[in-house]
mmCIF file of C-alpha atoms in Angstrom:
data_model
loop_
_atom_site.group_PDB
_atom_site.id
_atom_site.type_symbol
_atom_site.label_atom_id
_atom_site.label_comp_id
_atom_site.label_asym_id
_atom_site.label_seq_id
_atom_site.Cartn_x
_atom_site.Cartn_y
_atom_site.Cartn_z
ATOM 1 C CA MET A 11 -14.014 -114.945 214.347
ATOM 2 C CA ILE A 12 -17.720 -115.667 214.057
ATOM 3 C CA TYR A 13 -18.376 -112.454 212.118
ATOM 4 C CA LYS A 14 -15.802 -113.458 209.495
ATOM 5 C CA MET A 15 -17.830 -116.633 208.915
ATOM 6 C CA LEU A 16 -21.050 -114.743 208.191
ATOM 7 C CA ASP A 17 -20.075 -114.038 204.580
ATOM 8 C CA ARG A 18 -20.234 -117.777 203.861
ATOM 9 C CA TYR A 19 -23.738 -118.154 205.257
ATOM 10 C CA SER A 20 -25.715 -116.659 202.378
ATOM 11 C CA VAL A 21 -28.115 -119.516 201.656
ATOM 12 C CA ARG A 22 -31.567 -118.062 201.214
ATOM 13 C CA THR A 23 -34.021 -119.207 203.863
ATOM 14 C CA ASP A 24 -36.764 -117.622 205.933
ATOM 15 C CA LEU A 25 -36.591 -120.284 208.642
ATOM 16 C CA ALA A 26 -34.736 -119.350 211.828
ATOM 17 C CA LEU A 27 -34.281 -123.070 212.487
ATOM 18 C CA GLU A 28 -32.265 -123.486 209.282
ATOM 19 C CA GLU A 29 -30.111 -120.478 210.125
ATOM 20 C CA LYS A 30 -29.267 -122.098 213.472
ATOM 21 C CA GLU A 31 -28.647 -125.502 211.848
ATOM 22 C CA ARG A 32 -26.032 -124.052 209.500
ATOM 23 C CA PHE A 33 -23.919 -122.826 212.386
ATOM 24 C CA GLU A 34 -24.354 -126.107 214.250
ATOM 25 C CA SER A 35 -23.134 -128.058 211.197
ATOM 26 C CA ASP A 36 -19.829 -126.192 211.587
ATOM 27 C CA HIS A 37 -19.890 -126.739 215.381
ATOM 28 C CA VAL A 38 -20.244 -123.000 215.943
ATOM 29 C CA GLU A 39 -22.111 -121.885 219.058
ATOM 30 C CA VAL A 40 -24.090 -118.671 218.518
ATOM 31 C CA PRO A 41 -24.130 -116.598 221.728
ATOM 32 C CA GLY A 42 -27.521 -115.280 222.783
ATOM 33 C CA VAL A 43 -29.470 -117.919 220.838
ATOM 34 C CA ILE A 44 -31.284 -120.785 222.593
ATOM 35 C CA LEU A 45 -32.729 -123.837 220.864
ATOM 36 C CA GLU A 46 -35.314 -126.140 222.456
ATOM 37 C CA GLU A 47 -36.952 -129.200 220.877
ATOM 38 C CA ASP A 48 -40.062 -131.230 221.611
ATOM 39 C CA TYR A 49 -41.293 -134.279 219.706
ATOM 40 C CA ASP A 50 -44.790 -135.770 219.705
ATOM 41 C CA ALA A 51 -44.190 -139.379 218.668
ATOM 42 C CA GLN A 52 -47.884 -140.140 218.257
ATOM 43 C CA SER A 53 -48.532 -137.412 215.678
ATOM 44 C CA GLU A 54 -44.898 -137.317 214.445
ATOM 45 C CA ILE A 55 -44.798 -133.564 214.923
ATOM 46 C CA ARG A 56 -41.541 -131.913 215.980
ATOM 47 C CA ILE A 57 -41.656 -128.473 217.588
ATOM 48 C CA THR A 58 -38.440 -126.463 217.680
ATOM 49 C CA LYS A 59 -38.153 -123.130 219.480
ATOM 50 C CA VAL A 60 -35.347 -120.795 218.481
ATOM 51 C CA LYS A 61 -35.121 -117.877 220.889
ATOM 52 C CA ILE A 62 -32.850 -114.991 219.957
ATOM 53 C CA GLU A 63 -32.258 -113.138 223.201
ATOM 54 C CA THR A 64 -29.563 -110.581 222.381
ATOM 55 C CA GLU A 65 -28.837 -108.036 219.687
ATOM 56 C CA ASN A 66 -25.516 -109.775 219.114
ATOM 57 C CA GLY A 67 -27.346 -113.052 218.460
ATOM 58 C CA ALA A 68 -29.788 -111.265 216.167
ATOM 59 C CA LYS A 69 -26.928 -109.814 214.119
ATOM 60 C CA ILE A 70 -25.254 -113.188 213.715
ATOM 61 C CA MET A 71 -28.505 -114.966 212.825
ATOM 62 C CA GLY A 72 -29.603 -112.174 210.504
ATOM 63 C CA LYS A 73 -33.049 -112.114 212.149
ATOM 64 C CA PRO A 74 -34.728 -109.848 214.730
ATOM 65 C CA ALA A 75 -34.544 -110.833 218.386
ATOM 66 C CA GLY A 76 -37.583 -112.820 219.461
ATOM 67 C CA THR A 77 -39.118 -116.293 219.519
ATOM 68 C CA TYR A 78 -39.438 -118.510 216.438
ATOM 69 C CA LEU A 79 -41.520 -121.694 216.727
ATOM 70 C CA THR A 80 -41.089 -124.225 213.929
ATOM 71 C CA MET A 81 -43.562 -127.090 213.563
ATOM 72 C CA GLU A 82 -42.386 -129.937 211.318
ATOM 73 C CA ALA A 83 -44.953 -132.541 210.304
ATOM 74 C CA PRO A 84 -43.849 -134.987 207.559
ATOM 75 C CA ASN A 85 -47.451 -136.054 206.980
ATOM 76 C CA MET A 86 -48.713 -132.509 206.457
ATOM 77 C CA SER A 87 -48.704 -133.129 202.710
ATOM 78 C CA VAL A 88 -51.111 -136.063 203.130
ATOM 79 C CA PRO A 89 -54.810 -135.175 202.570
ATOM 80 C CA ASP A 90 -55.972 -136.489 205.955
ATOM 81 C CA GLU A 91 -58.627 -134.199 207.484
ATOM 82 C CA ASP A 92 -58.273 -135.594 211.014
ATOM 83 C CA TYR A 93 -54.487 -135.152 210.939
ATOM 84 C CA HIS A 94 -54.765 -131.595 209.632
ATOM 85 C CA ARG A 95 -57.326 -130.837 212.330
ATOM 86 C CA GLU A 96 -54.752 -131.974 214.882
ATOM 87 C CA ILE A 97 -52.158 -129.662 213.328
ATOM 88 C CA SER A 98 -54.655 -126.772 213.411
ATOM 89 C CA LYS A 99 -55.181 -127.319 217.138
ATOM 90 C CA LYS A 100 -51.436 -127.318 217.778
ATOM 91 C CA VAL A 101 -50.937 -124.144 215.727
ATOM 92 C CA ALA A 102 -53.741 -122.488 217.719
ATOM 93 C CA THR A 103 -52.109 -123.603 220.974
ATOM 94 C CA TYR A 104 -48.695 -122.179 220.075
ATOM 95 C CA LEU A 105 -50.209 -118.964 218.750
ATOM 96 C CA ASN A 106 -51.963 -118.573 222.073
ATOM 97 C CA LYS A 107 -48.685 -119.155 223.954
ATOM 98 C CA LEU A 108 -46.965 -116.422 221.951
ATOM 99 C CA MET A 109 -49.870 -114.070 222.618
ATOM 100 C CA GLU A 110 -49.580 -114.720 226.359
ATOM 101 C CA GLY A 111 -46.087 -113.215 226.244
ATOM 102 C CA MET A 112 -47.306 -110.011 224.582
ATOM 103 C CA GLU A 113 -48.773 -106.883 226.101
ATOM 104 C CA LEU A 114 -52.357 -107.351 224.911
ATOM 105 C CA PRO A 115 -55.713 -106.243 226.385
ATOM 106 C CA ASP A 116 -58.390 -108.716 227.488
ATOM 107 C CA ARG A 117 -57.717 -111.949 225.588
ATOM 108 C CA GLN A 118 -61.473 -112.599 225.235
ATOM 109 C CA ASP A 119 -62.282 -109.298 223.502
ATOM 110 C CA LEU A 120 -59.354 -108.754 221.169
ATOM 111 C CA SER A 121 -59.497 -106.910 217.876
ATOM 112 C CA VAL A 122 -57.325 -108.932 215.494
ATOM 113 C CA LEU A 123 -56.333 -108.062 211.932
ATOM 114 C CA ILE A 124 -55.297 -111.030 209.770
ATOM 115 C CA VAL A 125 -53.106 -110.057 206.801
ATOM 116 C CA GLY A 126 -52.788 -112.453 203.860
ATOM 117 C CA LEU A 127 -49.532 -111.522 202.142
ATOM 118 C CA GLY A 128 -48.602 -112.657 198.648
ATOM 119 C CA ASN A 129 -49.798 -112.751 195.057
ATOM 120 C CA ARG A 130 -53.002 -114.678 194.431
ATOM 121 C CA GLN A 131 -52.029 -115.099 190.762
ATOM 122 C CA VAL A 132 -48.781 -116.958 191.581
ATOM 123 C CA THR A 133 -49.639 -120.284 193.212
ATOM 124 C CA PRO A 134 -46.535 -120.736 195.447
ATOM 125 C CA ASP A 135 -47.090 -117.189 196.720
ATOM 126 C CA ALA A 136 -50.849 -117.511 197.248
ATOM 127 C CA LEU A 137 -50.785 -118.954 200.770
ATOM 128 C CA GLY A 138 -51.745 -115.709 202.527
ATOM 129 C CA PRO A 139 -54.707 -114.841 200.263
ATOM 130 C CA ASN A 140 -55.995 -118.429 200.495
ATOM 131 C CA VAL A 141 -55.836 -118.354 204.306
ATOM 132 C CA VAL A 142 -57.940 -115.185 204.361
ATOM 133 C CA ASP A 143 -60.504 -116.830 202.052
ATOM 134 C CA ASN A 144 -61.167 -119.503 204.695
ATOM 135 C CA LEU A 145 -61.318 -117.243 207.761
ATOM 136 C CA VAL A 146 -64.398 -116.539 209.844
ATOM 137 C CA VAL A 147 -64.378 -112.729 210.044
ATOM 138 C CA THR A 148 -66.504 -111.265 212.827
ATOM 139 C CA ARG A 149 -65.637 -107.594 213.328
ATOM 140 C CA HIS A 150 -68.609 -106.313 211.304
ATOM 141 C CA ILE A 151 -71.049 -108.577 213.187
ATOM 142 C CA VAL A 152 -69.751 -107.635 216.638
ATOM 143 C CA LYS A 153 -69.736 -103.915 215.832
ATOM 144 C CA GLU A 154 -73.225 -104.013 214.302
ATOM 145 C CA TYR A 155 -75.070 -106.332 216.670
ATOM 146 C CA GLY A 156 -72.795 -106.702 219.701
ATOM 147 C CA LYS A 157 -70.769 -109.647 220.950
ATOM 148 C CA TYR A 158 -73.870 -111.584 222.018
ATOM 149 C CA ALA A 159 -74.818 -111.945 218.346
ATOM 150 C CA MET A 160 -71.956 -114.424 218.158
ATOM 151 C CA GLY A 161 -73.574 -116.538 220.859
ATOM 152 C CA MET A 162 -70.645 -115.956 223.203
ATOM 153 C CA GLU A 163 -70.102 -113.947 226.351
ATOM 154 C CA HIS A 164 -66.792 -112.789 224.891
ATOM 155 C CA ALA A 165 -66.095 -112.344 221.187
ATOM 156 C CA ASN A 166 -62.953 -111.406 219.335
ATOM 157 C CA GLN A 167 -63.271 -108.948 216.482
ATOM 158 C CA VAL A 168 -61.556 -110.610 213.528
ATOM 159 C CA SER A 169 -60.956 -108.613 210.368
ATOM 160 C CA ALA A 170 -58.832 -109.502 207.339
ATOM 161 C CA ILE A 171 -57.114 -107.937 204.360
ATOM 162 C CA VAL A 172 -55.179 -109.119 201.295
ATOM 163 C CA PRO A 173 -52.982 -106.129 200.339
ATOM 164 C CA GLY A 174 -51.541 -107.726 197.173
ATOM 165 C CA VAL A 175 -47.980 -107.086 196.015
ATOM 166 C CA MET A 176 -46.206 -103.960 194.819
ATOM 167 C CA GLY A 177 -46.421 -105.048 191.167
ATOM 168 C CA GLN A 178 -50.211 -105.046 191.457
ATOM 169 C CA THR A 179 -50.794 -101.980 193.622
ATOM 170 C CA GLY A 180 -47.702 -99.795 193.270
ATOM 171 C CA MET A 181 -47.574 -99.636 197.061
ATOM 172 C CA GLU A 182 -45.612 -101.417 199.743
ATOM 173 C CA SER A 183 -47.719 -103.870 201.741
ATOM 174 C CA VAL A 184 -46.755 -102.044 204.930
ATOM 175 C CA GLU A 185 -48.156 -98.773 203.523
ATOM 176 C CA ILE A 186 -51.550 -100.328 202.846
ATOM 177 C CA ILE A 187 -51.656 -102.137 206.182
ATOM 178 C CA LYS A 188 -50.584 -99.014 208.079
ATOM 179 C CA GLY A 189 -53.568 -97.154 206.628
ATOM 180 C CA VAL A 190 -55.932 -99.913 207.743
ATOM 181 C CA VAL A 191 -54.328 -100.055 211.204
ATOM 182 C CA ASP A 192 -54.776 -96.294 211.651
ATOM 183 C CA GLN A 193 -58.488 -96.657 210.892
ATOM 184 C CA ILE A 194 -59.541 -99.818 212.765
ATOM 185 C CA LYS A 195 -56.843 -99.791 215.500
ATOM 186 C CA PRO A 196 -56.465 -103.554 216.077
ATOM 187 C CA ASP A 197 -54.835 -104.944 219.219
ATOM 188 C CA LEU A 198 -52.885 -107.559 217.257
ATOM 189 C CA ILE A 199 -51.871 -108.311 213.682
ATOM 190 C CA ILE A 200 -51.225 -111.818 212.358
ATOM 191 C CA ALA A 201 -49.458 -111.836 208.984
ATOM 192 C CA VAL A 202 -49.413 -114.998 206.865
ATOM 193 C CA ASP A 203 -46.928 -115.450 204.030
ATOM 194 C CA ALA A 204 -45.208 -118.090 201.882
ATOM 195 C CA LEU A 205 -41.542 -118.637 202.764
ATOM 196 C CA ALA A 206 -38.364 -119.934 201.149
ATOM 197 C CA ALA A 207 -36.545 -122.912 202.689
ATOM 198 C CA ARG A 208 -33.036 -124.307 202.465
ATOM 199 C CA ASN A 209 -34.069 -127.956 202.692
ATOM 200 C CA THR A 210 -36.481 -129.514 200.190
ATOM 201 C CA ARG A 211 -37.935 -131.886 202.804
ATOM 202 C CA ARG A 212 -39.420 -128.883 204.633
ATOM 203 C CA LEU A 213 -41.534 -127.720 201.680
ATOM 204 C CA HIS A 214 -45.234 -127.791 202.610
ATOM 205 C CA ARG A 215 -44.355 -129.769 205.755
ATOM 206 C CA THR A 216 -43.254 -126.949 208.041
ATOM 207 C CA ILE A 217 -45.000 -124.028 209.734
ATOM 208 C CA GLN A 218 -43.042 -121.206 211.363
ATOM 209 C CA ILE A 219 -44.676 -118.914 213.924
ATOM 210 C CA ALA A 220 -42.734 -115.863 215.142
ATOM 211 C CA ASP A 221 -43.476 -112.968 217.479
ATOM 212 C CA THR A 222 -41.153 -110.727 215.469
ATOM 213 C CA GLY A 223 -43.525 -110.111 212.573
ATOM 214 C CA ILE A 224 -42.582 -110.886 208.988
ATOM 215 C CA HIS A 225 -40.494 -109.502 206.103
ATOM 216 C CA PRO A 226 -42.326 -110.043 202.776
ATOM 217 C CA GLY A 227 -40.118 -111.403 199.980
ATOM 218 C CA ALA A 228 -36.945 -111.673 202.077
ATOM 219 C CA GLY A 229 -36.362 -115.351 201.281
ATOM 220 C CA VAL A 230 -36.368 -114.788 197.515
ATOM 221 C CA GLY A 231 -34.292 -111.615 197.610
ATOM 222 C CA ASN A 232 -37.169 -109.108 197.264
ATOM 223 C CA HIS A 233 -36.478 -107.057 200.373
ATOM 224 C CA ARG A 234 -39.548 -105.087 201.439
ATOM 225 C CA SER A 235 -40.322 -103.115 204.573
ATOM 226 C CA GLY A 236 -41.011 -105.462 207.465
ATOM 227 C CA LEU A 237 -44.351 -105.851 209.179
ATOM 228 C CA ASN A 238 -43.594 -105.545 212.887
ATOM 229 C CA LYS A 239 -44.414 -103.498 215.954
ATOM 230 C CA GLU A 240 -41.833 -100.863 215.008
ATOM 231 C CA THR A 241 -43.400 -100.158 211.587
ATOM 232 C CA LEU A 242 -47.081 -100.625 212.487
ATOM 233 C CA GLY A 243 -47.244 -99.690 216.173
ATOM 234 C CA VAL A 244 -49.082 -102.940 216.958
ATOM 235 C CA PRO A 245 -47.714 -106.370 217.989
ATOM 236 C CA VAL A 246 -47.309 -108.595 214.932
ATOM 237 C CA ILE A 247 -47.143 -112.391 214.774
ATOM 238 C CA GLY A 248 -45.832 -113.915 211.554
ATOM 239 C CA ILE A 249 -46.983 -117.302 210.248
ATOM 240 C CA GLY A 250 -45.227 -118.825 207.259
ATOM 241 C CA VAL A 251 -44.952 -122.050 205.301
ATOM 242 C CA PRO A 252 -41.988 -122.719 202.972
ATOM 243 C CA THR A 253 -43.239 -123.308 199.430
ATOM 244 C CA VAL A 254 -40.051 -122.765 197.367
ATOM 245 C CA VAL A 255 -36.312 -123.466 197.388
ATOM 246 C CA ASP A 256 -33.754 -121.923 195.095
ATOM 247 C CA ALA A 257 -32.131 -123.915 192.280
ATOM 248 C CA ALA A 258 -28.740 -123.959 193.998
ATOM 249 C CA THR A 259 -30.304 -125.839 196.917
ATOM 250 C CA ILE A 260 -31.559 -128.611 194.621
ATOM 251 C CA VAL A 261 -28.121 -128.975 193.045
ATOM 252 C CA SER A 262 -26.437 -128.830 196.455
ATOM 253 C CA ASP A 263 -28.605 -131.682 197.773
ATOM 254 C CA THR A 264 -27.768 -133.691 194.645
ATOM 255 C CA MET A 265 -24.085 -132.959 195.227
ATOM 256 C CA GLU A 266 -24.365 -134.458 198.737
ATOM 257 C CA ASN A 267 -25.678 -137.713 197.272
ATOM 258 C CA LEU A 268 -22.929 -137.666 194.620
ATOM 259 C CA ILE A 269 -20.209 -137.238 197.281
ATOM 260 C CA HIS A 270 -21.545 -140.209 199.257
ATOM 261 C CA SER A 271 -21.547 -142.317 196.084
ATOM 262 C CA MET A 272 -17.979 -141.258 195.289
ATOM 263 C CA GLU A 273 -16.788 -142.194 198.771
ATOM 264 C CA GLU A 274 -18.137 -145.714 198.235
ATOM 265 C CA SER A 275 -16.433 -146.012 194.830
ATOM 266 C CA GLN A 276 -12.872 -147.377 194.622
ATOM 267 C CA ILE A 277 -12.020 -145.162 191.655
ATOM 268 C CA LEU A 278 -13.552 -141.882 192.863
ATOM 269 C CA LYS A 279 -13.064 -142.327 196.594
ATOM 270 C CA GLY A 280 -10.291 -139.710 196.770
ATOM 271 C CA VAL A 281 -12.419 -137.072 195.037
ATOM 272 C CA GLY A 282 -15.372 -137.806 197.314
ATOM 273 C CA GLU A 283 -13.243 -137.545 200.441
ATOM 274 C CA ALA A 284 -11.794 -134.229 199.262
ATOM 275 C CA LEU A 285 -15.230 -132.748 198.600
ATOM 276 C CA SER A 286 -16.562 -134.040 201.914
ATOM 277 C CA THR A 287 -14.121 -131.737 203.747
ATOM 278 C CA TYR A 288 -16.156 -128.724 202.530
ATOM 279 C CA ASN A 289 -18.755 -127.510 205.014
ATOM 280 C CA GLU A 290 -22.351 -126.953 203.950
ATOM 281 C CA ALA A 291 -21.952 -123.245 203.229
ATOM 282 C CA GLU A 292 -18.790 -123.800 201.157
ATOM 283 C CA LYS A 293 -20.495 -126.492 199.077
ATOM 284 C CA TYR A 294 -23.418 -124.192 198.469
ATOM 285 C CA GLU A 295 -21.188 -121.327 197.342
ATOM 286 C CA LEU A 296 -19.297 -123.685 194.989
ATOM 287 C CA ILE A 297 -22.595 -124.781 193.446
ATOM 288 C CA LYS A 298 -23.711 -121.167 192.952
ATOM 289 C CA LYS A 299 -20.535 -120.440 190.998
ATOM 290 C CA LEU A 300 -20.815 -123.570 188.861
ATOM 291 C CA ILE A 301 -24.448 -123.412 187.781
ATOM 292 C CA SER A 302 -25.531 -121.098 184.994
ATOM 293 C CA PRO A 303 -26.054 -117.454 185.978
ATOM 294 C CA HIS A 304 -29.551 -117.811 184.512
ATOM 295 C CA LEU A 305 -30.360 -120.515 187.080
ATOM 296 C CA ASN A 306 -28.806 -118.686 190.005
ATOM 297 C CA GLY A 307 -31.974 -116.684 190.662
ATOM 298 C CA MET A 308 -34.404 -119.490 189.929
ATOM 299 C CA PHE A 309 -36.762 -120.806 192.603
ATOM 300 C CA VAL A 310 -38.394 -124.215 192.446
ATOM 301 C CA THR A 311 -41.639 -125.569 193.886
ATOM 302 C CA PRO A 312 -43.188 -129.091 193.884
ATOM 303 C CA LYS A 313 -45.552 -130.002 191.047
ATOM 304 C CA ASP A 314 -48.483 -130.537 193.434
ATOM 305 C CA VAL A 315 -48.179 -126.999 194.814
ATOM 306 C CA ASP A 316 -51.809 -126.160 193.893
ATOM 307 C CA GLU A 317 -53.262 -128.855 196.118
ATOM 308 C CA MET A 318 -50.718 -128.255 198.877
ATOM 309 C CA ILE A 319 -51.463 -124.507 199.085
ATOM 310 C CA LYS A 320 -55.183 -125.217 199.203
ATOM 311 C CA GLN A 321 -54.743 -127.822 201.928
ATOM 312 C CA ILE A 322 -52.290 -125.990 204.176
ATOM 313 C CA SER A 323 -54.043 -122.629 203.871
ATOM 314 C CA PHE A 324 -57.203 -124.268 205.197
ATOM 315 C CA THR A 325 -55.216 -125.818 208.063
ATOM 316 C CA ILE A 326 -53.807 -122.420 209.113
ATOM 317 C CA SER A 327 -57.134 -120.595 208.773
ATOM 318 C CA GLU A 328 -58.805 -123.326 210.830
ATOM 319 C CA ALA A 329 -56.209 -122.755 213.572
ATOM 320 C CA MET A 330 -57.184 -119.082 213.790
ATOM 321 C CA ASN A 331 -60.889 -119.909 213.634
ATOM 322 C CA ILE A 332 -60.353 -122.231 216.608
ATOM 323 C CA LEU A 333 -58.324 -119.624 218.479
ATOM 324 C CA PHE A 334 -60.588 -116.611 217.973
ATOM 325 C CA ASN A 335 -64.049 -118.122 217.479
ATOM 326 C CA SER A 336 -64.128 -120.988 219.958
ATOM 327 C CA GLU A 337 -62.430 -122.141 223.119
ATOM 328 C CA VAL A 338 -58.650 -122.001 223.030
ATOM 329 C CA PRO A 339 -57.223 -125.570 222.997
ATOM 330 C CA ALA A 340 -55.306 -126.664 226.079
#
């Protein structure tokens, strides 16, 4: 029965949390998938862990088996340095927890490759390159002068690359990264990329961290080879922030408000009640059929995307600077 429902769940999103929410809205329990939530009332940060434990659960969710941590912070869009520093510390903490579950050598002397995915020339897709711009890279210093040149007894070797996109290089990102991996042989790869979301309220306010790697372009329909342990031979952690939603999502959210207004109207109450019987996936599919074919492949981003990308990329890079170049936060 559940497999017959999968055809309806075609809303584009890179967030495992949103995939799980769609099934829950229809009161469908996905076997092999566990969801845990934690809320920090003081900082207003909600952490949700979606753990896909079985291949059956992975098939239903449309995502590889593994752990997906989603951090939602409504105030992430506010230019508050102290608040963003707090978020950076939390991101570093959860990255460290994921790393503890991986088969890695000495945590204090890791060789880590940070990959900034995306197109620097397209602002909503420039998150990865901007993160790399703000990183403290140390591999060349450690290799040249030794770990004591960093003023630490232990020092991680941090290197970084921005492979660009196929339209710029003519090569898949995984091909470029594989060549680098073969040469420098890192212990761990962390790939950072912009994501697509289903819900507009999650744009620039959500960070997803996954131990399953990342699939560049999947959320916007540009399916590329995934960056994961299977393709690169090295454990890969994916970090992403949703920066776009598709046009059908905007119209679908507007339709929800319209239905509520109809239900409160004496004249249109019957129409509103009829439409309210549709589940979320059915409403979305109806919208896709109604809007112009030219809008069906359109993706939308907030007007302040320039400032948001700059701000959030610094927050993520600061998290990795904390994790690999100072003491790991408790």
